């Protein structure tokens, strides 16, 4: 069985080792890439046609180039999220705290999310998720 997912959003450890478990830090890595995409307006590595080469580059620490005029706090957060080492990535609560510091406060309705209230206990696990993944068909030429 091969890797599942879109290479540009896949954490480097999973690219290197298909048995590396998907964890919360895997999601944080992907979220960091998504943060970059939201600010840039482009899909990550949109001009890369060779997905094998891209996987190699990402595994060796290559990340997208910072977009000019990105707020420094926002840039710092997404760069922390896509840290090569999973244990160095921020937690979900740390990400929320950083968004609050940037002025993206959470309203009272969403405070229950930050406090992990009303969430399915299975969603709090660091174990491999039960979500179904489909194998990426975007093979490079």
Coordinates of C-alpha atoms in Angstrom, one line a residue:
X1 CA 0.0 0.0 0.0
X2 CA 1.4 3.4 -1.0
X3 CA 1.0 6.9 0.5
X4 CA -2.4 8.5 0.3
X5 CA -3.0 12.2 0.0
X6 CA -1.7 15.2 -1.9
X7 CA 2.0 15.5 -1.7
X8 CA 2.2 19.3 -1.2
X9 CA 0.1 18.9 2.0
X10 CA 1.6 15.7 3.3
X11 CA 4.0 15.9 6.2
X12 CA 7.6 14.9 5.3
X13 CA 7.8 11.9 7.7
X14 CA 4.8 10.3 5.9
X15 CA 6.4 10.9 2.5
X16 CA 9.5 9.1 3.8
X17 CA 7.8 6.3 5.6
X18 CA 4.3 5.1 4.5
X19 CA 3.9 3.5 7.9
X20 CA 4.4 6.8 9.8
X21 CA 1.0 7.4 11.5
X22 CA -1.2 10.3 10.7
X23 CA -1.5 12.3 13.9
X24 CA -2.6 15.8 15.1
X25 CA 0.8 17.1 14.1
X26 CA 0.2 15.7 10.6
X27 CA -2.9 17.9 10.4
X28 CA -1.0 20.9 11.8
X29 CA 1.6 20.5 9.0
X30 CA -1.2 20.4 6.4
X31 CA -2.9 23.4 8.0
X32 CA 0.3 25.4 7.8
X33 CA 0.5 24.7 4.0
X34 CA -3.2 25.7 3.8
X35 CA -2.4 29.0 5.6
X36 CA 0.3 29.7 3.0
X37 CA -2.2 28.9 0.2
X38 CA -4.9 31.1 1.6
X39 CA -2.6 34.1 1.8
X40 CA -0.9 33.5 -1.5
X41 CA -4.0 32.6 -3.5
X42 CA -2.1 29.8 -5.2
X43 CA -1.9 26.0 -4.7
X44 CA 1.4 25.0 -3.2
X45 CA 4.0 24.1 -5.7
X46 CA 1.5 24.7 -8.5
X47 CA 4.2 24.7 -11.2
X48 CA 5.7 21.4 -10.2
X49 CA 4.8 18.6 -12.6
X50 CA 7.2 16.0 -11.1
X51 CA 5.5 14.8 -7.9
X52 CA 8.3 12.4 -7.2
X53 CA 10.8 15.2 -7.3
X54 CA 8.5 17.3 -5.2
X55 CA 8.2 14.6 -2.5
X56 CA 12.0 14.4 -2.4
X57 CA 12.3 18.2 -2.1
X58 CA 9.7 18.4 0.7
X59 CA 11.3 15.6 2.6
X60 CA 14.6 17.5 2.4
X61 CA 13.1 20.7 3.9
X62 CA 12.0 22.6 0.8
X63 CA 8.9 24.8 1.5
X64 CA 7.0 27.4 -0.5
X65 CA 8.5 30.9 -0.7
X66 CA 7.1 33.5 1.6
X67 CA 4.7 35.9 -0.1
X68 CA 5.8 39.5 0.1
X69 CA 3.9 41.6 2.6
X70 CA 2.8 38.6 4.6
X71 CA 2.3 39.7 8.2
X72 CA 5.3 38.5 10.2
X73 CA 3.1 36.8 12.9
X74 CA 1.1 34.9 10.2
X75 CA 4.2 33.9 8.4
X76 CA 5.8 32.7 11.6
X77 CA 2.8 30.6 12.5
X78 CA 2.5 28.8 9.2
X79 CA 6.3 28.2 9.1
X80 CA 6.0 26.7 12.6
X81 CA 3.2 24.5 11.5
X82 CA 5.2 23.1 8.6
X83 CA 8.2 22.4 10.8
X84 CA 10.1 19.2 9.6
X85 CA 10.0 17.8 13.2
X86 CA 6.4 16.9 14.3
X87 CA 7.2 17.5 18.0
X88 CA 8.2 21.1 17.1
X89 CA 4.9 21.9 15.5
X90 CA 2.4 23.9 17.6
X91 CA -0.7 22.3 19.1
X92 CA -4.2 23.2 18.0
X93 CA -4.6 25.4 21.1
X94 CA -1.3 27.2 20.4
X95 CA -2.5 27.9 16.8
X96 CA -5.8 29.3 18.2
X97 CA -3.8 31.4 20.7
X98 CA -1.6 32.8 17.9
X99 CA -4.7 33.7 15.9
X100 CA -6.1 35.5 18.9
X101 CA -2.9 37.5 19.2
X102 CA -3.2 38.4 15.6
X103 CA -6.7 39.8 16.2
X104 CA -8.6 36.8 14.9
X105 CA -10.4 36.3 18.2
X106 CA -12.8 33.5 18.8
X107 CA -16.3 34.3 19.9
X108 CA -18.0 32.8 22.9
X109 CA -19.7 30.2 20.7
X110 CA -16.3 28.9 19.6
X111 CA -14.7 28.9 23.0
X112 CA -16.1 25.5 23.6
X113 CA -14.1 24.3 20.6
X114 CA -10.9 25.7 22.1
X115 CA -11.7 24.0 25.4
X116 CA -12.4 20.7 23.6
X117 CA -16.0 20.7 24.8
X118 CA -18.6 18.7 22.9
X119 CA -16.1 16.9 20.8
X120 CA -16.1 13.2 20.0
X121 CA -13.5 11.6 22.2
X122 CA -12.1 9.8 19.2
X123 CA -11.2 13.1 17.6
X124 CA -8.9 13.9 20.5
X125 CA -6.7 10.9 19.9
X126 CA -3.2 11.2 18.3
X127 CA -3.8 7.8 16.7
X128 CA -4.2 7.3 13.0
X129 CA -7.6 8.7 12.1
X130 CA -10.5 6.6 10.9
X131 CA -11.0 9.0 8.0
X132 CA -10.9 7.4 4.6
X133 CA -8.2 8.6 2.2
X134 CA -8.1 8.1 -1.5
X135 CA -4.9 7.6 -3.3
X136 CA -3.8 10.6 -5.2
X137 CA -4.0 10.1 -8.9
X138 CA -2.0 13.2 -9.8
X139 CA 1.1 11.3 -10.9
X140 CA 3.8 13.5 -12.4
X141 CA 5.1 13.2 -15.8

